[in-house]
Amino acid sequence: LSVECLNNIEYFDSMSGILGAQAGCILQDLQDYTATRDHLVPIDLGAKGTCQIGGNVSTNAGGSYYYRYGSLRGNVLGLEVVLANGEVLNLGYNPSHLKDNTGYDLKALFIGAEGTLGIVTKVAILCPRLQKSKCAAFLACQNFEQVIKALEMAKSHLGEILAAFEFMDDEVLGVVKEKVPLPILEMYPYCVLVETHGSDEEHDLAKIEKYLSSAMEEDIVLDGVLAQSLSQVQDFWKVRESCNPCVAEKGFVYKYDVSLPVHDFPLFVSEIRSNMPPE
C-alpha cells in the first residue's frame, strides 16, 4: 500500500505552529517548507530525504532530536485515518487545536500502530520555532562511564539548549571512516555528538565552550572538536548518519529500535556481540 500520491501540504498556521499535511509528504520537504516560515518539524532522521510523514507517525519514529522535542506521539495534534471498512475518521486533524482535553485520545491508538488499526492519510503536527543558533561538538571518551558522565554534565551545563546527545563506539566508526572523514583523527573507544539549539548564538556558544572545557578538565572527555560553522555541524551529523549505511555495505544488517536504560547499553551490546558468529 503506497500513499506517495497523497503529498500535499494542506495548511500551516504561523501563529500556533500547526502544520497539516497528507501522509505521503516527504519529511525533508516538510522541513524545508516550515524552515522558510521560521519553524521546524520536531523530528529529524537520516532517511529524511525519502521517508514519509505518515510512515514516521505509524512507526512513532524518534529521530535525532528526541531529547529536545520529544516523541511524535507528543507532537502530533490530529490525524485523518481510513479504517479497513473504508470509513474515514477525523481525529482532530481539521480543525486542529493546540489544546484539546475532550474525551478519549483516539489518535494515539494509530501512532506507532504500523497500520494495523487503520491507514494514516493526514497528519497535523505542532512545529516549534526555528532555532536562531545551532552549536555542536564532537567528543571522545575512553569508556562508557565517561559517556554517562558527559551526558550528565551536558544536562547540567547546557540545560534548556541541549538538543541532541548521540554516542558511537570505535567498531562502527572504524567502518564509517572508510567512507567519511572523522572530525577527530585518533580513534577512541567512544565518540559523542552533542548539539544545542537556542536563540542567542553568543550565549549558546559560551555555554558549550564552558561545557567542553569542564569535561576535559575533569578527564571525562579526552579530545574534542567544536564546530566553527553550520557546514561543520552538518559534517558531524554526516558521520552519525553514515553509521547504518556504512555498516549495511559490509553485509546483512538486522535493525530493531530497542529502548534500554542508559546504564544497560554496554551489557546489551556485549551480549549481542558474544552471540554473533565470528567474521
Tab-separated table of N, CA and C in Angstrom, residues 93-202:
chain	number	residue	atom	x	y	z
A	93	TYR	N	-7.845	16.299	13.163
A	93	TYR	CA	-6.999	16.829	12.095
A	93	TYR	C	-7.482	18.185	11.614
A	94	ASN	N	-8.753	18.297	11.390
A	94	ASN	CA	-9.299	19.553	10.854
A	94	ASN	C	-10.683	19.807	11.439
A	95	PRO	N	-10.802	20.801	12.305
A	95	PRO	CA	-9.730	21.706	12.747
A	95	PRO	C	-8.846	21.059	13.811
A	96	SER	N	-7.599	21.523	13.880
A	96	SER	CA	-6.650	21.026	14.873
A	96	SER	C	-6.329	22.138	15.859
A	97	HIS	N	-6.280	21.772	17.132
A	97	HIS	CA	-6.049	22.770	18.178
A	97	HIS	C	-4.888	22.352	19.065
A	98	LEU	N	-4.175	23.344	19.575
A	98	LEU	CA	-3.061	23.066	20.468
A	98	LEU	C	-3.542	22.387	21.741
A	99	LYS	N	-4.693	22.797	22.223
A	99	LYS	CA	-5.249	22.205	23.435
A	99	LYS	C	-6.589	21.564	23.111
A	100	ASP	N	-6.706	20.273	23.436
A	100	ASP	CA	-7.975	19.556	23.272
A	100	ASP	C	-8.036	18.487	24.356
A	101	ASN	N	-8.741	18.808	25.412
A	101	ASN	CA	-8.810	17.870	26.537
A	101	ASN	C	-10.167	17.172	26.625
A	102	THR	N	-10.828	17.029	25.474
A	102	THR	CA	-12.156	16.403	25.453
A	102	THR	C	-12.061	14.917	25.150
A	103	GLY	N	-12.684	14.109	25.961
A	103	GLY	CA	-12.857	12.688	25.669
A	103	GLY	C	-11.572	11.897	25.532
A	104	TYR	N	-11.701	10.772	24.802
A	104	TYR	CA	-10.585	9.861	24.608
A	104	TYR	C	-9.637	10.388	23.530
A	105	ASP	N	-8.360	10.095	23.683
A	105	ASP	CA	-7.350	10.487	22.686
A	105	ASP	C	-7.217	9.353	21.670
A	106	LEU	N	-8.182	9.258	20.769
A	106	LEU	CA	-8.228	8.132	19.837
A	106	LEU	C	-7.057	8.133	18.851
A	107	LYS	N	-6.555	9.315	18.519
A	107	LYS	CA	-5.451	9.361	17.546
A	107	LYS	C	-4.225	8.620	18.059
A	108	ALA	N	-4.063	8.585	19.388
A	108	ALA	CA	-2.885	7.936	19.970
A	108	ALA	C	-2.851	6.446	19.654
A	109	LEU	N	-4.022	5.848	19.394
A	109	LEU	CA	-4.071	4.426	19.064
A	109	LEU	C	-3.394	4.128	17.734
A	110	PHE	N	-3.371	5.107	16.835
A	110	PHE	CA	-2.841	4.886	15.491
A	110	PHE	C	-1.378	5.292	15.363
A	111	ILE	N	-0.850	6.017	16.349
A	111	ILE	CA	0.554	6.422	16.324
A	111	ILE	C	1.404	5.263	16.835
A	112	GLY	N	2.263	4.744	15.978
A	112	GLY	CA	3.074	3.581	16.331
A	112	GLY	C	2.385	2.262	16.084
A	113	ALA	N	1.166	2.273	15.520
A	113	ALA	CA	0.420	1.032	15.282
A	113	ALA	C	0.801	0.367	13.968
A	114	GLU	N	1.621	1.032	13.150
A	114	GLU	CA	2.136	0.480	11.898
A	114	GLU	C	1.028	0.008	10.949
A	115	GLY	N	-0.081	0.732	10.949
A	115	GLY	CA	-1.148	0.445	10.001
A	115	GLY	C	-2.052	-0.710	10.367
A	116	THR	N	-1.883	-1.290	11.533
A	116	THR	CA	-2.683	-2.459	11.905
A	116	THR	C	-4.129	-2.104	12.234
A	117	LEU	N	-4.378	-0.859	12.669
A	117	LEU	CA	-5.740	-0.449	13.017
A	117	LEU	C	-6.377	0.395	11.922
A	118	GLY	N	-5.563	0.974	11.069
A	118	GLY	CA	-6.053	1.839	10.005
A	118	GLY	C	-4.874	2.534	9.357
A	119	ILE	N	-5.128	3.156	8.205
A	119	ILE	CA	-4.071	3.817	7.458
A	119	ILE	C	-4.121	5.322	7.716
A	120	VAL	N	-3.003	5.870	8.157
A	120	VAL	CA	-2.902	7.315	8.355
A	120	VAL	C	-2.843	7.988	6.992
A	121	THR	N	-3.749	8.950	6.754
A	121	THR	CA	-3.769	9.660	5.467
A	121	THR	C	-3.438	11.144	5.605
A	122	LYS	N	-3.628	11.711	6.799
A	122	LYS	CA	-3.293	13.111	7.020
A	122	LYS	C	-2.782	13.286	8.449
A	123	VAL	N	-1.874	14.259	8.623
A	123	VAL	CA	-1.240	14.475	9.921
A	123	VAL	C	-1.223	15.961	10.255
A	124	ALA	N	-1.631	16.305	11.454
A	124	ALA	CA	-1.473	17.664	11.986
A	124	ALA	C	-0.415	17.596	13.070
A	125	ILE	N	0.653	18.374	12.886
A	125	ILE	CA	1.789	18.281	13.794
A	125	ILE	C	2.194	19.666	14.279
A	126	LEU	N	2.575	19.737	15.537
A	126	LEU	CA	2.993	21.004	16.136
A	126	LEU	C	4.458	21.263	15.803
A	127	CYS	N	4.745	22.402	15.203
A	127	CYS	CA	6.100	22.753	14.782
A	127	CYS	C	6.617	23.925	15.616
A	128	PRO	N	7.671	23.726	16.391
A	128	PRO	CA	8.232	24.839	17.183
A	128	PRO	C	8.957	25.846	16.290
A	129	ARG	N	9.303	26.974	16.866
A	129	ARG	CA	10.041	27.995	16.142
A	129	ARG	C	11.434	27.485	15.753
A	130	LEU	N	11.896	27.918	14.598
A	130	LEU	CA	13.229	27.558	14.136
A	130	LEU	C	14.268	28.196	15.050
A	131	GLN	N	15.254	27.404	15.460
A	131	GLN	CA	16.290	27.916	16.351
A	131	GLN	C	17.123	28.988	15.656
A	132	LYS	N	17.493	30.010	16.401
A	132	LYS	CA	18.322	31.093	15.867
A	132	LYS	C	19.801	30.729	15.895
A	133	SER	N	20.176	29.835	16.795
A	133	SER	CA	21.575	29.426	16.866
A	133	SER	C	21.662	27.915	17.018
A	134	LYS	N	22.704	27.350	16.428
A	134	LYS	CA	22.942	25.909	16.488
A	134	LYS	C	24.437	25.691	16.686
A	135	CYS	N	24.792	24.984	17.748
A	135	CYS	CA	26.190	24.665	18.034
A	135	CYS	C	26.338	23.153	18.173
A	136	ALA	N	27.538	22.649	17.900
A	136	ALA	CA	27.772	21.211	18.014
A	136	ALA	C	29.215	20.937	18.390
A	137	ALA	N	29.411	19.826	19.093
A	137	ALA	CA	30.746	19.369	19.464
A	137	ALA	C	30.842	17.875	19.224
A	138	PHE	N	32.002	17.437	18.768
A	138	PHE	CA	32.270	16.007	18.561
A	138	PHE	C	33.353	15.626	19.559
A	139	LEU	N	33.015	14.745	20.501
A	139	LEU	CA	33.862	14.472	21.653
A	139	LEU	C	34.310	13.013	21.684
A	140	ALA	N	35.414	12.761	22.390
A	140	ALA	CA	35.951	11.406	22.526
A	140	ALA	C	36.036	11.024	23.990
A	141	CYS	N	35.643	9.781	24.296
A	141	CYS	CA	35.683	9.263	25.662
A	141	CYS	C	36.401	7.911	25.678
A	142	GLN	N	36.981	7.586	26.822
A	142	GLN	CA	37.745	6.350	26.941
A	142	GLN	C	36.870	5.149	27.246
A	143	ASN	N	35.760	5.358	27.965
A	143	ASN	CA	34.881	4.247	28.344
A	143	ASN	C	33.443	4.738	28.448
A	144	PHE	N	32.526	3.797	28.636
A	144	PHE	CA	31.112	4.155	28.650
A	144	PHE	C	30.754	4.954	29.895
A	145	GLU	N	31.478	4.730	30.973
A	145	GLU	CA	31.227	5.512	32.187
A	145	GLU	C	31.461	6.999	31.916
A	146	GLN	N	32.473	7.300	31.115
A	146	GLN	CA	32.725	8.689	30.764
A	146	GLN	C	31.625	9.251	29.869
A	147	VAL	N	31.080	8.406	29.011
A	147	VAL	CA	29.949	8.831	28.173
A	147	VAL	C	28.770	9.231	29.059
A	148	ILE	N	28.500	8.406	30.074
A	148	ILE	CA	27.408	8.702	31.012
A	148	ILE	C	27.667	10.025	31.736
A	149	LYS	N	28.889	10.222	32.186
A	149	LYS	CA	29.233	11.462	32.890
A	149	LYS	C	29.135	12.664	31.953
A	150	ALA	N	29.514	12.457	30.676
A	150	ALA	CA	29.406	13.544	29.701
A	150	ALA	C	27.950	13.929	29.480
A	151	LEU	N	27.072	12.934	29.491
A	151	LEU	CA	25.639	13.197	29.345
A	151	LEU	C	25.103	13.954	30.561
A	152	GLU	N	25.468	13.494	31.749
A	152	GLU	CA	25.006	14.164	32.960
A	152	GLU	C	25.504	15.608	33.015
A	153	MET	N	26.758	15.815	32.610
A	153	MET	CA	27.315	17.163	32.604
A	153	MET	C	26.631	18.023	31.551
A	154	ALA	N	26.290	17.429	30.402
A	154	ALA	CA	25.589	18.173	29.355
A	154	ALA	C	24.223	18.649	29.850
A	155	LYS	N	23.541	17.803	30.583
A	155	LYS	CA	22.234	18.193	31.116
A	155	LYS	C	22.348	19.360	32.088
A	156	SER	N	23.393	19.345	32.913
A	156	SER	CA	23.529	20.401	33.924
A	156	SER	C	24.142	21.672	33.344
A	157	HIS	N	25.094	21.559	32.417
A	157	HIS	CA	25.773	22.731	31.864
A	157	HIS	C	25.005	23.374	30.708
A	158	LEU	N	24.364	22.545	29.890
A	158	LEU	CA	23.692	23.071	28.696
A	158	LEU	C	22.198	23.275	28.911
A	159	GLY	N	21.631	22.509	29.836
A	159	GLY	CA	20.246	22.728	30.241
A	159	GLY	C	19.260	22.832	29.108
A	160	GLU	N	18.617	23.997	29.025
A	160	GLU	CA	17.491	24.187	28.106
A	160	GLU	C	17.890	24.190	26.636
A	161	ILE	N	19.178	24.335	26.313
A	161	ILE	CA	19.567	24.382	24.897
A	161	ILE	C	20.050	23.024	24.380
A	162	LEU	N	20.197	22.031	25.238
A	162	LEU	CA	20.637	20.711	24.790
A	162	LEU	C	19.587	20.096	23.874
A	163	ALA	N	19.990	19.778	22.641
A	163	ALA	CA	19.053	19.251	21.646
A	163	ALA	C	19.316	17.800	21.297
A	164	ALA	N	20.584	17.379	21.283
A	164	ALA	CA	20.910	16.010	20.889
A	164	ALA	C	22.182	15.552	21.581
A	165	PHE	N	22.219	14.257	21.918
A	165	PHE	CA	23.399	13.628	22.506
A	165	PHE	C	23.465	12.215	21.943
A	166	GLU	N	24.367	11.993	21.002
A	166	GLU	CA	24.455	10.709	20.295
A	166	GLU	C	25.847	10.122	20.497
A	167	PHE	N	25.914	8.843	20.907
A	167	PHE	CA	27.232	8.230	21.074
A	167	PHE	C	27.432	7.112	20.056
A	168	MET	N	28.700	6.918	19.669
A	168	MET	CA	29.103	5.882	18.718
A	168	MET	C	30.356	5.208	19.257
A	169	ASP	N	30.500	3.902	19.032
A	169	ASP	CA	31.714	3.237	19.510
A	169	ASP	C	32.725	3.083	18.381
A	170	ASP	N	33.931	2.626	18.750
A	170	ASP	CA	35.026	2.581	17.792
A	170	ASP	C	34.806	1.556	16.686
A	171	GLU	N	34.020	0.517	16.966
A	171	GLU	CA	33.810	-0.504	15.938
A	171	GLU	C	33.005	0.049	14.769
A	172	VAL	N	31.952	0.779	15.061
A	172	VAL	CA	31.159	1.343	13.969
A	172	VAL	C	31.898	2.497	13.302
A	173	LEU	N	32.628	3.296	14.090
A	173	LEU	CA	33.367	4.404	13.494
A	173	LEU	C	34.528	3.916	12.637
A	174	GLY	N	35.051	2.741	12.980
A	174	GLY	CA	36.092	2.158	12.154
A	174	GLY	C	35.597	1.829	10.760
A	175	VAL	N	34.323	1.470	10.673
A	175	VAL	CA	33.703	1.196	9.373
A	175	VAL	C	33.376	2.506	8.658
A	176	VAL	N	32.850	3.469	9.408
A	176	VAL	CA	32.438	4.743	8.823
A	176	VAL	C	33.621	5.494	8.225
A	177	LYS	N	34.766	5.462	8.900
A	177	LYS	CA	35.905	6.278	8.455
A	177	LYS	C	36.461	5.832	7.100
A	178	GLU	N	36.080	4.631	6.654
A	178	GLU	CA	36.481	4.190	5.323
A	178	GLU	C	35.779	4.992	4.233
A	179	LYS	N	34.652	5.596	4.589
A	179	LYS	CA	33.860	6.360	3.624
A	179	LYS	C	33.783	7.849	3.952
A	180	VAL	N	33.788	8.157	5.240
A	180	VAL	CA	33.572	9.538	5.689
A	180	VAL	C	34.688	9.943	6.648
A	181	PRO	N	35.336	11.090	6.437
A	181	PRO	CA	36.383	11.523	7.372
A	181	PRO	C	35.799	11.857	8.739
A	182	LEU	N	36.501	11.461	9.783
A	182	LEU	CA	36.044	11.719	11.143
A	182	LEU	C	36.591	13.058	11.632
A	183	PRO	N	35.842	13.765	12.462
A	183	PRO	CA	36.308	15.066	12.981
A	183	PRO	C	37.550	14.954	13.854
A	184	ILE	N	37.707	13.782	14.525
A	184	ILE	CA	38.849	13.545	15.403
A	184	ILE	C	39.740	12.495	14.735
A	185	LEU	N	41.016	12.801	14.578
A	185	LEU	CA	41.918	11.929	13.830
A	185	LEU	C	42.197	10.615	14.560
A	186	GLU	N	42.430	10.694	15.867
A	186	GLU	CA	42.747	9.491	16.628
A	186	GLU	C	41.476	8.722	16.962
A	187	MET	N	41.567	7.384	16.925
A	187	MET	CA	40.419	6.554	17.264
A	187	MET	C	40.340	6.354	18.777
A	188	TYR	N	39.146	6.543	19.323
A	188	TYR	CA	38.888	6.334	20.741
A	188	TYR	C	37.769	5.302	20.887
A	189	PRO	N	37.664	4.667	22.063
A	189	PRO	CA	36.605	3.666	22.247
A	189	PRO	C	35.192	4.194	22.011
A	190	TYR	N	34.955	5.459	22.390
A	190	TYR	CA	33.631	6.059	22.213
A	190	TYR	C	33.768	7.498	21.735
A	191	CYS	N	32.832	7.893	20.872
A	191	CYS	CA	32.715	9.299	20.480
A	191	CYS	C	31.284	9.754	20.691
A	192	VAL	N	31.132	11.038	20.964
A	192	VAL	CA	29.815	11.606	21.274
A	192	VAL	C	29.595	12.850	20.426
A	193	LEU	N	28.397	12.967	19.881
A	193	LEU	CA	27.985	14.171	19.157
A	193	LEU	C	26.956	14.909	20.013
A	194	VAL	N	27.288	16.134	20.373
A	194	VAL	CA	26.397	16.967	21.191
A	194	VAL	C	25.964	18.163	20.357
A	195	GLU	N	24.667	18.451	20.342
A	195	GLU	CA	24.186	19.619	19.610
A	195	GLU	C	23.257	20.435	20.503
A	196	THR	N	23.323	21.751	20.314
A	196	THR	CA	22.446	22.651	21.061
A	196	THR	C	21.612	23.488	20.101
A	197	HIS	N	20.409	23.839	20.531
A	197	HIS	CA	19.528	24.747	19.804
A	197	HIS	C	19.136	25.868	20.752
A	198	GLY	N	19.289	27.097	20.307
A	198	GLY	CA	18.928	28.212	21.161
A	198	GLY	C	18.549	29.438	20.364
A	199	SER	N	18.443	30.564	21.060
A	199	SER	CA	18.000	31.806	20.423
A	199	SER	C	19.067	32.894	20.443
A	200	ASP	N	20.205	32.623	21.112
A	200	ASP	CA	21.269	33.630	21.219
A	200	ASP	C	22.603	32.932	20.972
A	201	GLU	N	23.199	33.176	19.795
A	201	GLU	CA	24.411	32.452	19.405
A	201	GLU	C	25.566	32.683	20.373
A	202	GLU	N	25.752	33.907	20.805
A	202	GLU	CA	26.861	34.217	21.715
A	202	GLU	C	26.687	33.498	23.049
